[in-house]
Structures are given as structure tokens and as C-alpha cells.
């Protein structure tokens, strides 16, 4: 726009233009036409001067914009004595800029809400007391109290028995999430339940929420090529405007018709519609947990035809999970899980933590293990409620109980079996695997419906594991055993047939994310390097958020184009009408303002986009009763 980035200057120029128009109309009403013309001129000159300064700055940068048409219309109106028309154009143009700022502020509302919610202090446990400290003084390992209704200031683990968190500001999930002891809480969530203690994992400056805030700030400062759509067509539109106005003057000998054409051609629809629609799309996508780093990725996202997916942590959960339980000697599944999880509390192995998490999700109350002895990477032995328990690999448990343990579970590629013995008797087996995320079949189908016609898996894992995990998904290709540079080569190869989107979460995915037309990072648990290299960050650990993100991008771009071409079409019709003498300059100015309002309101429809692909979120599960811990057969 033609004003420097000063809200005060924009407001002042609008006020001057309105005051000039109002005073002129008052003078005109009391038959003081000379004074009226002077008042109208006084309201126009400051606006025109600011506009000319901005045009010169743009030309110095090598840019030719449609502000030239607005300057021509005001200058011609003043030159030929149509001071009232010039005053109306000045008011409408400065008012249009003011309206654009209002529209963009509304469009940015949800993203700005992230910034406004940044906490400044935290309540820390210290020597049996609580103290309020500045957020920058919170360190990893600190124990802090999260009050009811407070925003979690840093990533950490729940130290209390449970916590209820509202993630709606980050992910758009409407229902609060119940987290148990030891589970991770994402910074930026709001405590929707009772106060709880949190063990800090990372300093606040390195937390998920701080990273999100930095990404939001970068997104707000960006400008997309499509936002320069007006400039790309500026010379053509300028040529058409000059041609119609010149022809009207030449053929009729009436310069006022040329002035009327220029007034109607004032190009607010082109200048206002695109940024408003795209910024609204960015805001709407953020509401659904999809942070797009600017309007350029938003526009590119709408054209993607090929998708490359990483496996671990992206297509799969990235953490081992229990996929089946096999019991022996009269042990129930809940009892087996109870003993295994109680003992595994003493281990930091990923599979041990997965077993503990599964037990707590079922509501099992786990006692503290005694006389624990761990053999790193093999297993753990100890006492649970007076009973001797061993859990770990089949070979480790076999040696612990002195008998050969043999699981009936089929050892497929990518799976592992954890054996359990209680009182020197085999109690059963837990089959662990990094399983596909739930709803993956529906995700693939949804991507196909949205125009993604080629989907490829790219992983550094073994081919047998990759093929086993993706069996039945209907992917177009599976590429396994890839190094980071080979992933980049795959992206470059696929780009030969169309725009490519790459989705990943690890440090090894960062180069491929940067090489793709659109890189998407799993931001909830992914590496900072991948989030930094990506164009889009999914704020929640849910790959299904890609669907509303793509749909919002497509519909926002379509709304922007509709606004632009509808505005241009209505302006050209008005220009022709003015050329034939059906519109005076004043009427042309009023008509153009109606067009401006129409295209901006149409662009703001992007704020109300409701993706058809969103999934409802379920309520937290209720706890189950503790299983019997009596003797097993």
C-alpha cells in the first residue's frame, strides 16, 4: 500500500481526507462553492502526496504497482476541476487502506492470540516453599506448579497423579486432554483442571511453545508471491485503463469522461483482496493446528500433487507400543500388564516406558518396585508386592527363571517380544512394535480426494520393516534404507513430475524438507532442525491435520482469485459505463468503493472455512479398576 507502516499516519490521512470532504460539502450547502473546492483540495493533497512518495519508492525498488492508477485518478480530477470526485477518491482510497488493516488484524486474530498468551513468570518449588520467578530463570529439572487456568510455560512431565489440559489454542482440539503421571505436557496448553506439578524438560526459551511463537512471528512477517498478483497484472490493467480513458476523451472531446474512467479504475480490489484472503487462510489453518510459515507456502500447498512420507514418527507413532498380549499360567492380561509395568518403572528403556504408559492409561495403580536389578538393554528383575518378577527379552527371562521361554507370537519384521516371569514361572509375553498411526487408511484416502495423486514412503529403516508396516495402504512406492542425502535425491527426482510435499520429523529429514516445494514437520515431538527447515509445522502429533491444512489452502487461494477477478470485472464494466457517459466522476468513485467493500468481504470468507476433513476428538478415557494381585496358577 501507499502509506508507510504507521497506523498513526494512516489514521491522520484518513481523518484529513474525511474532514476536507465534510467541510467542502458544508460550504457547498451554503452556496460557498469556492470555499468548498479549497476544502476538497486540502483533503486530497496530503493523501496524493503520500501516494506519490510511495510510488517513487516502489519505482526505485523496480516495482510497478497499481497505485499509479489511483494517483492518476486523483491528479486528473484535480486538474480538470472535479475536486469533489478527487475528494471522494481520497477518502475511499485512504479508507480502503484503513479497512485493509482492520481486515488483516481480524484475520490474524487467532495467530496473534498465541503471542498474547505467552506467560511471563512461573511458580517454582524451592526448599519446601513456592516462589514466583521470571520465566527466563526456569531451568531443566525445576519443579513448577501450574495453577488452574494458567498456561504451561515450558515442556515437561506431569509429576502429579494427573492433569487436564486444554490444547485448543494450539491444536483446535475442542475437548480437554487427560494426562497421567509421567506423561509429557506441551507448553502453551492451558490447565483446565486442578493445579498440578510439572517437571521441566527444557528451558522456556527452548520449549515447544516458544518455538511456535517464533514461527508465528515469521509467518506474520512474510509476503507471498501471490500477494503481488496485483503487481504482476499492473501493467496490463494500467494499459487497459489508459486506453479506455484516452479513447473516451478522444472520441467525445470531453476530458471529464476520462476522469470518470480513471476514478472507477482505482484498483483497490486487486490490492486488498489477495493479502486479506491469504492471511485469513493462515489464521484459519492455525486454528486447526497447522502453522504455515507465510502465504507463499499456503499458495504452494494448494498445488501439491506428490507426497513423500517419512515412516518413523510420521506414518508411525515413533514409539514402541503393545500390539498384542499373550498370557500363561492363569495370568490375566491386566495382571500381566500390572506386574510388567510396575517393575519397568525402574527402567528408562523406551519399551519399558511404553509398557508403563499403557498400564497408566488403563488406570492401573502401580506400586514402587523393590530390590531392583537391571541389565542394560536386556531386562529388569525385582520384587513387586512381595512377588519375584523378571521382565525383558526372551533370553534374559529364560535365564532368570531357569527354563526355556518360547513365545507363540510371530516375530514379524519390526516387532519385539517382551517376556514376563512371576515367582519363577513364565506369566506371558508382550509383543511391541512401532505401529501405524490410527486412521492411516482414512488419511491416505483423504489425501487422494484432495488431489494428491502420488504417495511415496521414504525411510532409513530396513525394507522388510517398511513393507510390513505399509502393507495394504496402497502407496505408490516404498523407498527404504535411505540416507539423508538419498532422501534429498528422491525429492528432486519426484519434483520432475510436479510439486512435491515432504513430511518428516527427525533431524535426518531436515535436508529433504528444505529441498521439497513444501516441507511439513511434525512439530509436537519432532526435532527442532526439521521444524526449522519446514514450511509448515503440525502443532499436534496427528498426521490427519494435513487434510484440513490442504483443504484450507485450496479454498483460500480460490477465494483470493474469485475476489481479484470479480473486482477487475466489475471495475472494467464501470470503466466502460463511465466512458459512455453513464457515470460521473463522483458516481464512479462511489461505485468503486462499493466494489472494494464487496471484494474485501468476499476475501474474509476464508476466515469461515470449515474443512470437510476435520475429525472430532474423543473425551479422555476413564480409569479401570485395579486387577487382582492374588496368586496365579
Coordinates of C-alpha atoms in Angstrom, one line a residue:
X1 CA 0.0 0.0 0.0
X2 CA 1.0 3.6 -0.4
X3 CA 1.3 4.5 3.2
X4 CA 4.5 3.8 5.3
X5 CA 4.0 1.3 8.0
X6 CA 2.4 3.8 10.5
X7 CA -1.1 3.3 11.8
X8 CA -1.0 6.9 13.1
X9 CA -0.1 8.3 9.7
X10 CA -2.9 6.2 8.0
X11 CA -5.4 7.4 10.6
X12 CA -4.3 11.0 10.2
X13 CA -4.5 11.0 6.4
X14 CA -7.9 9.4 6.5
X15 CA -9.1 12.0 9.1
X16 CA -7.7 14.8 6.8
X17 CA -9.5 13.4 3.8
X18 CA -12.8 13.0 5.6
X19 CA -12.5 16.4 7.2
X20 CA -11.9 18.0 3.8
X21 CA -14.8 16.2 2.2
X22 CA -17.2 17.1 5.1
X23 CA -16.2 20.8 5.2
X24 CA -16.5 21.1 1.4
X25 CA -20.0 19.7 1.5
X26 CA -21.0 22.1 4.3
X27 CA -19.6 25.1 2.3
X28 CA -21.3 23.8 -0.9
X29 CA -24.6 23.6 1.0
X30 CA -24.5 27.3 1.9
X31 CA -23.5 28.3 -1.7
X32 CA -19.8 28.8 -0.9
X33 CA -18.6 26.8 -3.9
X34 CA -15.1 28.4 -4.0
X35 CA -14.5 27.6 -0.3
X36 CA -15.9 24.1 -0.9
X37 CA -13.3 23.5 -3.7
X38 CA -10.5 24.7 -1.5
X39 CA -11.6 22.3 1.3
X40 CA -11.8 19.4 -1.0
X41 CA -8.4 20.2 -2.4
X42 CA -6.9 20.5 1.1
X43 CA -8.2 17.0 1.9
X44 CA -6.8 15.5 -1.3
X45 CA -3.3 16.9 -1.5
X46 CA -1.8 15.2 1.6
X47 CA -3.2 11.8 0.5
X48 CA -1.9 12.3 -3.0
X49 CA 1.5 13.5 -1.8
X50 CA 1.9 10.3 0.4
X51 CA 0.8 8.2 -2.5
X52 CA 3.3 9.8 -4.9
X53 CA 6.1 9.3 -2.4
X54 CA 5.3 5.6 -2.1
X55 CA 5.1 5.2 -5.9
X56 CA 8.6 6.7 -6.3
X57 CA 9.9 4.3 -3.6
X58 CA 8.3 1.4 -5.5
X59 CA 9.9 2.5 -8.8
X60 CA 13.2 2.8 -7.1
X61 CA 12.9 -0.8 -6.0
X62 CA 12.0 -1.8 -9.6
X63 CA 8.3 -2.4 -8.8
X64 CA 5.4 -1.0 -10.8
X65 CA 2.2 -1.2 -8.8
X66 CA -1.4 -0.2 -9.4
X67 CA -1.1 2.7 -7.0
X68 CA -0.2 4.7 -10.2
X69 CA -3.9 4.4 -11.3
X70 CA -5.1 5.9 -8.0
X71 CA -2.6 8.7 -8.3
X72 CA -3.7 9.4 -11.9
X73 CA -7.4 9.5 -11.0
X74 CA -6.9 12.0 -8.1
X75 CA -4.5 14.1 -10.2
X76 CA -6.8 14.2 -13.3
X77 CA -9.8 15.1 -11.1
X78 CA -7.9 18.0 -9.6
X79 CA -6.6 19.1 -12.9
X80 CA -10.0 19.3 -14.6
X81 CA -11.8 20.8 -11.6
X82 CA -13.6 17.7 -10.4
X83 CA -12.5 18.4 -6.8
X84 CA -15.5 16.6 -5.3
X85 CA -14.6 13.4 -7.2
X86 CA -11.0 13.8 -6.2
X87 CA -12.0 14.2 -2.5
X88 CA -14.3 11.1 -2.7
X89 CA -11.4 9.1 -4.2
X90 CA -9.0 10.3 -1.5
X91 CA -11.5 9.3 1.3
X92 CA -12.3 6.0 -0.3
X93 CA -8.7 5.1 -1.0
X94 CA -7.4 6.0 2.4
X95 CA -10.5 4.4 3.9
X96 CA -9.8 1.3 1.9
X97 CA -6.3 1.1 3.3
X98 CA -7.7 1.5 6.8
X99 CA -10.3 -1.2 6.1
X100 CA -7.5 -3.5 4.8
X101 CA -5.6 -3.1 8.1
X102 CA -8.8 -3.9 10.1
X103 CA -9.4 -6.9 7.9
X104 CA -5.9 -8.2 8.4
X105 CA -6.0 -7.6 12.1
X106 CA -9.1 -9.7 12.3
X107 CA -7.7 -12.3 10.0
X108 CA -4.6 -12.6 12.3
X109 CA -6.7 -12.8 15.4
X110 CA -6.1 -16.5 16.2
X111 CA -2.4 -16.4 15.4
X112 CA -1.9 -13.2 17.5
X113 CA -3.7 -15.0 20.3
X114 CA -0.8 -17.4 20.5
X115 CA 1.6 -14.4 21.1
X116 CA -0.6 -12.7 23.6
X117 CA -0.8 -15.9 25.7
X118 CA 3.0 -16.2 26.3
X119 CA 3.4 -16.4 30.1
X120 CA 6.0 -14.1 31.8
X121 CA 6.5 -15.8 35.2
X122 CA 6.3 -19.3 36.7
X123 CA 5.7 -20.6 40.3
X124 CA 8.7 -22.8 41.3
X125 CA 9.1 -25.2 44.2
X126 CA 12.2 -24.2 46.3
X127 CA 13.2 -25.7 49.6
X128 CA 9.6 -26.6 50.6
X129 CA 8.2 -23.2 49.5
X130 CA 6.8 -21.7 46.4
X131 CA 8.3 -18.7 44.7
X132 CA 7.4 -16.7 41.6
X133 CA 10.3 -16.3 39.2
X134 CA 10.8 -14.8 35.8
X135 CA 10.3 -17.4 33.0
X136 CA 13.9 -17.0 31.8
X137 CA 15.1 -18.3 35.1
X138 CA 13.4 -21.6 34.8
X139 CA 15.8 -24.4 34.1
X140 CA 15.6 -28.0 33.0
X141 CA 14.8 -30.2 36.1
X142 CA 12.9 -27.5 38.0
X143 CA 9.6 -28.5 39.6
X144 CA 7.0 -25.9 38.9
X145 CA 3.3 -25.5 40.0
X146 CA 0.8 -24.9 37.2
X147 CA -2.2 -23.1 38.6
X148 CA -5.8 -23.7 37.4
X149 CA -6.4 -21.7 34.3
X150 CA -2.7 -21.0 33.8
X151 CA -0.7 -21.5 30.6
X152 CA 2.0 -24.2 30.8
X153 CA 5.2 -22.2 30.3
X154 CA 7.6 -24.9 29.4
X155 CA 7.7 -28.5 28.1
X156 CA 7.8 -31.1 30.9
X157 CA 6.5 -34.3 32.6
X158 CA 3.4 -34.5 34.8
X159 CA 4.6 -35.1 38.4
X160 CA 1.1 -35.1 39.9
X161 CA -1.2 -38.1 39.6
X162 CA -2.9 -36.5 36.6
X163 CA -3.6 -33.2 34.8
X164 CA -6.3 -32.0 32.4
X165 CA -5.0 -29.7 29.7
X166 CA -6.8 -27.6 27.1
X167 CA -4.8 -27.6 23.8
X168 CA -7.4 -25.7 21.7
X169 CA -5.3 -22.6 21.3
X170 CA -2.5 -24.8 19.8
X171 CA -4.3 -27.6 18.0
X172 CA -8.0 -26.7 17.7
X173 CA -9.0 -29.8 19.8
X174 CA -12.3 -28.9 21.4
X175 CA -12.1 -31.4 24.3
X176 CA -9.5 -31.1 27.1
X177 CA -7.0 -34.0 27.3
X178 CA -6.4 -36.0 30.5
X179 CA -2.7 -36.8 31.1
X180 CA -1.3 -39.2 33.7
X181 CA 1.8 -39.2 35.9
X182 CA 4.9 -39.1 33.8
X183 CA 3.3 -38.1 30.6
X184 CA 4.6 -35.1 28.7
X185 CA 2.7 -31.7 28.8
X186 CA 3.2 -29.4 25.8
X187 CA 4.0 -25.8 26.6
X188 CA 1.3 -23.4 25.6
X189 CA -1.5 -25.7 26.8
X190 CA -3.9 -24.3 29.4
X191 CA -4.6 -26.1 32.7
X192 CA -8.3 -26.9 32.6
X193 CA -8.3 -28.9 35.8
X194 CA -6.8 -28.7 39.3
X195 CA -3.3 -27.3 39.9
X196 CA -0.6 -29.8 39.2
X197 CA 3.2 -30.1 39.4
X198 CA 5.4 -30.2 36.3
X199 CA 9.0 -31.3 36.0
X200 CA 10.6 -29.1 33.4
X201 CA 12.3 -30.8 30.5
X202 CA 13.6 -27.7 28.6
X203 CA 14.2 -24.1 29.4
X204 CA 11.2 -21.9 28.3
X205 CA 13.2 -20.4 25.5
X206 CA 13.7 -23.9 24.0
X207 CA 10.2 -25.1 24.6
X208 CA 7.6 -26.2 22.0
X209 CA 5.6 -23.1 22.7
X210 CA 8.5 -20.7 22.3
X211 CA 9.4 -22.3 19.0
X212 CA 5.8 -22.0 17.9
X213 CA 5.7 -18.3 18.8
X214 CA 8.9 -17.7 16.8
X215 CA 7.3 -19.5 13.8
X216 CA 4.2 -17.4 14.1
X217 CA 6.2 -14.2 14.1
X218 CA 8.0 -15.3 11.0
X219 CA 4.7 -16.2 9.3
X220 CA 3.2 -12.8 10.1
X221 CA 6.1 -11.0 8.6
X222 CA 6.0 -13.0 5.3
X223 CA 4.8 -11.8 2.0
X224 CA 3.7 -14.3 -0.7
X225 CA 4.3 -14.1 -4.5
X226 CA 0.5 -14.3 -4.9
X227 CA 0.2 -11.2 -2.7
X228 CA 2.0 -9.5 -5.6
X229 CA -0.7 -10.7 -8.1
X230 CA -1.8 -7.1 -8.5
X231 CA 1.7 -6.0 -9.4
X232 CA 2.1 -8.9 -11.9
X233 CA -1.0 -7.7 -13.8
X234 CA -0.4 -4.0 -13.0
X235 CA 1.0 -3.0 -16.4
X236 CA -1.8 -4.8 -18.3
X237 CA -4.5 -3.2 -16.1
X238 CA -2.8 0.2 -16.3
X239 CA -2.7 -0.1 -20.1
X240 CA -6.4 -1.0 -20.3
X241 CA -7.3 1.9 -18.1
X242 CA -5.3 4.4 -20.0
X243 CA -6.6 3.1 -23.3
X244 CA -10.3 3.3 -22.3
X245 CA -9.9 6.8 -20.7
X246 CA -7.9 8.1 -23.7
X247 CA -10.4 6.7 -26.2
X248 CA -13.3 8.2 -24.2
X249 CA -11.6 11.6 -24.3
X250 CA -10.5 11.4 -27.9
X251 CA -13.9 10.2 -29.3
X252 CA -16.1 12.6 -27.3
X253 CA -13.7 15.5 -26.7
X254 CA -14.9 15.5 -23.1
X255 CA -12.0 15.1 -20.6
X256 CA -14.4 14.6 -17.7
X257 CA -15.2 11.1 -19.2
X258 CA -11.6 10.2 -19.0
X259 CA -11.5 11.4 -15.4
X260 CA -14.6 9.2 -14.6
X261 CA -12.8 6.2 -16.2
X262 CA -9.7 6.7 -14.1
X263 CA -11.8 7.1 -10.9
X264 CA -13.6 3.9 -11.5
X265 CA -10.3 2.1 -12.2
X266 CA -8.9 2.9 -8.8
X267 CA -7.5 -0.6 -8.2
X268 CA -8.4 -1.4 -4.5
X269 CA -9.9 -4.8 -5.3
X270 CA -6.5 -6.1 -6.6
X271 CA -4.5 -4.5 -3.9
X272 CA -6.8 -5.5 -1.0
X273 CA -8.3 -8.9 -1.8
X274 CA -5.3 -11.2 -2.1
X275 CA -3.5 -10.4 1.2
X276 CA -6.7 -10.4 3.1
X277 CA -7.8 -13.8 1.8
X278 CA -4.4 -15.4 2.3
X279 CA -3.8 -14.0 5.8
X280 CA -7.3 -15.2 6.7
X281 CA -6.3 -18.7 5.4
X282 CA -3.1 -18.7 7.5
X283 CA -5.2 -17.8 10.6
X284 CA -7.8 -20.5 9.8
X285 CA -5.1 -23.2 9.3
X286 CA -3.5 -22.2 12.7
X287 CA -6.9 -22.8 14.3
X288 CA -6.7 -26.5 13.2
X289 CA -3.1 -26.9 14.4
X290 CA -1.4 -26.3 11.1
X291 CA 1.1 -23.5 11.3
X292 CA 2.0 -22.3 7.8
X293 CA 5.1 -20.1 7.6
X294 CA 3.6 -17.4 5.3
X295 CA 1.3 -17.0 2.4
X296 CA 3.8 -18.4 -0.2
X297 CA 3.7 -22.0 1.4
X298 CA -0.1 -21.6 1.7
X299 CA -0.4 -20.9 -2.0
X300 CA 2.1 -23.7 -2.9
X301 CA 0.2 -26.2 -0.7
X302 CA -2.9 -25.8 -2.9
X303 CA -0.9 -27.1 -5.9
X304 CA 0.8 -30.2 -4.5
X305 CA 0.5 -33.4 -6.5
X306 CA 3.1 -35.7 -4.9
X307 CA 3.5 -36.5 -1.2
X308 CA 6.7 -38.2 0.3
X309 CA 6.2 -39.5 3.9
X310 CA 8.8 -40.5 6.4
X311 CA 8.0 -43.6 8.4
X312 CA 9.2 -43.5 12.0
X313 CA 7.4 -40.7 13.9
X314 CA 5.4 -39.6 10.9
X315 CA 3.5 -42.5 9.4
X316 CA 4.0 -44.4 12.6
X317 CA 3.9 -43.2 16.1
X318 CA 7.7 -43.3 16.5
X319 CA 7.5 -45.0 19.9
X320 CA 7.0 -48.7 20.7
X321 CA 3.5 -49.8 21.6
X322 CA 1.9 -53.0 22.8
X323 CA 0.2 -54.7 19.8
X324 CA -0.7 -58.0 21.5
X325 CA -0.6 -59.7 24.9
X326 CA -0.1 -63.5 25.3
X327 CA -0.8 -64.8 28.9
X328 CA 0.4 -68.0 30.5
X329 CA -0.3 -70.0 33.7
X330 CA -3.7 -68.4 34.5
X331 CA -2.4 -64.8 34.4
X332 CA -4.9 -62.3 33.1
X333 CA -3.9 -59.6 30.6
X334 CA -4.4 -56.8 33.2
X335 CA -2.4 -58.7 35.8
X336 CA 0.4 -59.3 33.3
X337 CA 0.5 -55.6 32.5
X338 CA 0.3 -54.7 36.2
X339 CA 3.4 -56.7 37.1
X340 CA 5.4 -55.7 34.0
X341 CA 4.7 -52.0 34.2
X342 CA 5.3 -51.9 38.0
X343 CA 8.8 -53.3 37.5
X344 CA 9.5 -51.3 34.3
X345 CA 9.1 -48.1 36.3
X346 CA 12.7 -48.6 37.3
X347 CA 13.9 -48.6 33.7
X348 CA 14.3 -45.7 31.2
X349 CA 14.3 -48.0 28.1
X350 CA 11.8 -46.8 25.5
X351 CA 9.9 -50.2 25.6
X352 CA 9.8 -50.0 29.4
X353 CA 8.3 -46.6 29.3
X354 CA 5.8 -47.7 26.7
X355 CA 4.6 -50.5 29.0
X356 CA 4.3 -48.1 31.9
X357 CA 2.3 -45.7 29.8
X358 CA -0.1 -48.4 28.6
X359 CA -0.7 -49.5 32.2
X360 CA -1.4 -46.0 33.4
X361 CA -3.8 -45.4 30.5
X362 CA -5.8 -48.3 31.8
X363 CA -6.0 -46.8 35.2
X364 CA -3.7 -49.3 36.9
X365 CA -2.1 -48.1 40.2
X366 CA 1.5 -49.2 40.1
X367 CA 3.4 -49.9 43.3
X368 CA 7.0 -48.9 43.8
X369 CA 9.4 -51.8 42.8
X370 CA 11.9 -53.2 45.4
X371 CA 15.3 -54.8 45.1
X372 CA 15.6 -53.8 41.5
X373 CA 18.5 -55.1 39.4
X374 CA 18.7 -54.1 35.7
X375 CA 20.9 -55.4 33.0
X376 CA 21.1 -52.6 30.5
X377 CA 19.3 -53.4 27.2
X378 CA 18.3 -56.9 28.3
X379 CA 15.8 -56.8 31.2
X380 CA 14.9 -56.0 34.9
X381 CA 14.3 -58.1 37.9
X382 CA 12.9 -57.1 41.3
X383 CA 10.1 -57.5 43.8
X384 CA 6.5 -56.3 43.3
X385 CA 4.1 -56.6 46.3
X386 CA 6.3 -59.4 47.7
X387 CA 6.5 -61.4 44.5
X388 CA 9.6 -62.0 42.4
X389 CA 9.2 -60.5 38.9
X390 CA 11.5 -60.5 35.9
X391 CA 10.7 -58.7 32.6
X392 CA 12.8 -58.2 29.4
X393 CA 14.0 -60.1 26.4
X394 CA 13.0 -63.8 26.0
X395 CA 16.6 -64.9 26.6
X396 CA 17.0 -62.8 29.7
X397 CA 13.8 -64.0 31.3
X398 CA 14.6 -67.6 30.3
X399 CA 17.9 -67.4 32.2
X400 CA 16.2 -65.7 35.1
X401 CA 13.7 -68.4 35.7
X402 CA 15.9 -71.3 34.6
X403 CA 13.6 -72.6 31.9
X404 CA 13.4 -72.0 28.2
X405 CA 10.7 -69.5 27.4
X406 CA 9.1 -69.7 23.9
X407 CA 6.5 -67.1 22.8
X408 CA 3.8 -68.2 20.4
X409 CA 3.8 -64.6 18.9
X410 CA 5.0 -64.5 15.4
X411 CA 8.2 -62.4 15.1
X412 CA 7.3 -60.2 12.2
X413 CA 9.8 -57.6 10.9
X414 CA 9.8 -54.5 13.1
X415 CA 8.4 -56.3 16.2
X416 CA 10.0 -57.2 19.5
X417 CA 8.7 -59.6 22.3
X418 CA 9.0 -58.8 26.0
X419 CA 8.7 -61.8 28.3
X420 CA 7.4 -61.7 31.9
X421 CA 8.1 -64.1 34.8
X422 CA 6.4 -64.0 38.2
X423 CA 7.7 -66.2 41.0
X424 CA 9.9 -68.1 38.6
X425 CA 7.1 -69.0 36.3
X426 CA 6.5 -67.6 32.8
X427 CA 3.5 -65.3 33.0
X428 CA 3.2 -64.2 29.4
X429 CA 4.6 -62.1 26.6
X430 CA 4.0 -58.6 25.3
X431 CA 4.6 -58.0 21.6
X432 CA 5.9 -54.5 20.9
X433 CA 6.0 -52.6 17.6
X434 CA 6.2 -49.1 16.2
X435 CA 2.7 -49.4 14.7
X436 CA 0.9 -47.3 12.1
X437 CA -0.9 -44.3 13.5
X438 CA -4.6 -44.9 13.9
X439 CA -6.7 -43.7 10.9
X440 CA -3.8 -44.0 8.4
X441 CA -6.1 -45.7 5.8
X442 CA -8.6 -42.8 6.1
X443 CA -5.7 -40.3 5.8
X444 CA -4.4 -41.8 2.6
X445 CA -7.9 -41.9 1.1
X446 CA -8.5 -38.3 2.1
X447 CA -5.2 -37.2 0.5
X448 CA -6.2 -38.8 -2.7
X449 CA -9.6 -37.0 -2.6
X450 CA -7.7 -33.7 -2.2
X451 CA -5.7 -34.2 -5.4
X452 CA -2.6 -35.9 -4.1
X453 CA -2.1 -38.5 -6.9
X454 CA 1.2 -40.0 -5.9
X455 CA 2.2 -41.0 -2.3
X456 CA 5.7 -42.4 -1.6
X457 CA 7.2 -43.7 1.7
X458 CA 10.8 -42.7 2.3
X459 CA 12.6 -44.3 5.3
X460 CA 16.0 -45.1 6.5
X461 CA 14.6 -48.3 8.1
X462 CA 15.0 -51.8 6.6
X463 CA 12.9 -52.6 3.5
X464 CA 11.3 -55.6 5.3
X465 CA 10.1 -53.4 8.1
X466 CA 8.9 -50.7 5.7
X467 CA 6.9 -53.1 3.6
X468 CA 5.4 -54.8 6.6
X469 CA 4.2 -51.6 8.1
X470 CA 2.7 -50.2 4.9
X471 CA 1.1 -53.4 3.7
X472 CA -2.4 -52.7 2.4
X473 CA -2.1 -48.9 2.4
X474 CA -2.0 -48.7 -1.4
X475 CA 1.1 -46.4 -1.5
X476 CA 2.6 -45.8 -5.0
X477 CA 6.2 -46.6 -3.9
X478 CA 8.2 -47.6 -0.9
X479 CA 11.9 -46.4 -0.7
X480 CA 13.8 -47.9 2.2
X481 CA 17.4 -47.9 3.6
X482 CA 17.8 -44.2 2.6
X483 CA 20.4 -41.9 3.9
X484 CA 19.5 -38.2 4.3
X485 CA 21.2 -37.3 1.0
X486 CA 19.3 -40.1 -0.7
X487 CA 16.1 -38.6 0.6
X488 CA 17.0 -35.3 -0.9
X489 CA 17.7 -37.1 -4.2
X490 CA 14.3 -38.8 -4.1
X491 CA 12.6 -35.4 -3.5
X492 CA 14.5 -33.9 -6.5
X493 CA 13.6 -36.9 -8.7
X494 CA 9.9 -36.7 -7.8
X495 CA 9.8 -32.9 -8.5
X496 CA 10.3 -33.6 -12.2
X497 CA 6.7 -34.7 -12.4
X498 CA 5.1 -31.9 -10.3
X499 CA 5.2 -30.1 -7.0
X500 CA 6.3 -32.3 -4.0
X501 CA 5.4 -32.1 -0.3
X502 CA 7.7 -33.9 2.1
X503 CA 6.6 -34.8 5.7
X504 CA 9.1 -35.8 8.4
X505 CA 10.0 -35.3 12.0
X506 CA 13.7 -36.2 12.5
X507 CA 16.9 -34.3 12.1
X508 CA 17.7 -36.6 9.2
X509 CA 14.6 -35.4 7.4
X510 CA 15.6 -31.7 7.5
X511 CA 17.5 -31.6 4.2
X512 CA 14.7 -33.3 2.3
X513 CA 12.2 -30.9 3.9
X514 CA 14.2 -28.0 2.8
X515 CA 14.6 -29.4 -0.8
X516 CA 10.8 -30.1 -1.2
X517 CA 8.4 -27.5 -2.6
X518 CA 6.6 -27.8 0.7
X519 CA 8.3 -29.3 3.8
X520 CA 6.0 -30.4 6.6
X521 CA 7.4 -31.1 10.1
X522 CA 5.7 -33.0 12.9
X523 CA 6.2 -30.2 15.4
X524 CA 4.7 -31.7 18.6
X525 CA 7.6 -34.2 19.1
X526 CA 9.8 -33.7 16.1
X527 CA 13.3 -32.4 16.0
X528 CA 13.9 -28.7 16.1
X529 CA 16.0 -29.0 12.9
X530 CA 13.1 -30.4 10.9
X531 CA 10.7 -27.7 12.2
X532 CA 13.2 -25.0 11.3
X533 CA 13.7 -26.4 7.7
X534 CA 10.0 -27.0 7.1
X535 CA 7.5 -24.6 5.5
X536 CA 4.6 -26.0 7.6
X537 CA 4.6 -27.3 11.2
X538 CA 1.8 -29.6 12.5
X539 CA 1.4 -28.3 16.1
X540 CA -0.2 -31.6 17.2
X541 CA 1.2 -35.1 16.8
X542 CA -1.5 -36.0 14.3
X543 CA -0.8 -36.5 10.7
X544 CA -4.5 -36.2 9.9
X545 CA -4.1 -32.4 10.3
X546 CA -2.7 -32.4 6.8
X547 CA -6.2 -32.8 5.4
X548 CA -7.7 -29.6 6.8
X549 CA -4.5 -27.8 6.0
X550 CA -4.6 -28.7 2.3
X551 CA -8.3 -28.0 2.1
X552 CA -7.9 -24.6 3.7
X553 CA -5.0 -23.7 1.3
X554 CA -7.0 -24.7 -1.8
X555 CA -10.2 -22.8 -0.7
X556 CA -8.3 -19.7 0.4
X557 CA -6.5 -19.4 -2.9
X558 CA -9.7 -19.9 -4.8
X559 CA -11.4 -17.2 -2.7
X560 CA -8.5 -14.8 -3.4
X561 CA -8.7 -15.4 -7.1
X562 CA -12.5 -15.0 -7.1
X563 CA -12.1 -11.7 -5.3
X564 CA -9.5 -10.4 -7.7
X565 CA -11.2 -11.4 -10.9
X566 CA -14.7 -10.3 -9.7
X567 CA -13.2 -7.0 -8.7
X568 CA -11.4 -6.5 -12.0
X569 CA -14.5 -7.5 -13.9
X570 CA -16.8 -5.0 -12.1
X571 CA -14.2 -2.3 -12.4
X572 CA -13.9 -2.8 -16.2
X573 CA -17.7 -2.7 -16.5
X574 CA -17.8 0.5 -14.6
X575 CA -15.0 2.0 -16.7
X576 CA -16.9 1.2 -19.9
X577 CA -20.0 2.8 -18.4
X578 CA -18.1 5.9 -17.5
X579 CA -16.6 6.1 -21.0
X580 CA -20.1 6.2 -22.5
X581 CA -21.1 8.9 -20.1
X582 CA -23.4 6.9 -17.8
X583 CA -21.3 7.7 -14.7
X584 CA -19.9 11.0 -13.5
X585 CA -16.6 11.1 -11.7
X586 CA -18.3 11.3 -8.3
X587 CA -20.6 8.4 -9.1
X588 CA -17.6 6.4 -10.4
X589 CA -15.8 7.0 -7.1
X590 CA -18.8 5.8 -5.1
X591 CA -19.2 2.7 -7.3
X592 CA -15.6 1.8 -6.9
X593 CA -15.9 1.9 -3.1
X594 CA -18.9 -0.5 -3.3
X595 CA -16.6 -2.8 -5.3
X596 CA -13.9 -2.5 -2.7
X597 CA -16.2 -3.4 0.2
X598 CA -17.6 -6.4 -1.8
X599 CA -14.2 -8.0 -2.6
X600 CA -12.9 -7.5 0.9
X601 CA -16.0 -9.1 2.4
X602 CA -15.6 -11.9 0.0
X603 CA -11.9 -12.4 0.9
X604 CA -12.9 -12.5 4.6
X605 CA -14.9 -15.7 3.8
X606 CA -11.6 -17.5 4.2
X607 CA -12.0 -16.9 8.0
X608 CA -15.1 -19.1 8.0
X609 CA -13.7 -22.1 6.0
X610 CA -14.9 -25.3 7.7
X611 CA -12.9 -28.2 6.3
X612 CA -14.9 -31.3 5.5
X613 CA -11.9 -33.4 6.5
X614 CA -11.8 -32.5 10.3
X615 CA -12.2 -35.3 12.8
X616 CA -13.9 -34.9 16.1
X617 CA -11.8 -35.5 19.2
X618 CA -12.8 -38.1 21.8
X619 CA -13.1 -37.5 25.5
X620 CA -10.4 -38.8 27.9
X621 CA -10.9 -42.4 28.9
X622 CA -12.0 -43.3 32.4
X623 CA -9.8 -45.3 34.7
X624 CA -10.4 -49.0 35.1
X625 CA -10.3 -51.0 38.3
X626 CA -7.1 -52.3 39.6
X627 CA -6.8 -56.0 38.7
X628 CA -6.4 -58.7 41.3
X629 CA -2.9 -59.3 42.5
X630 CA -3.6 -62.6 44.0
X631 CA -1.8 -65.9 43.3
X632 CA -1.6 -67.0 39.7
X633 CA -2.0 -70.6 38.7

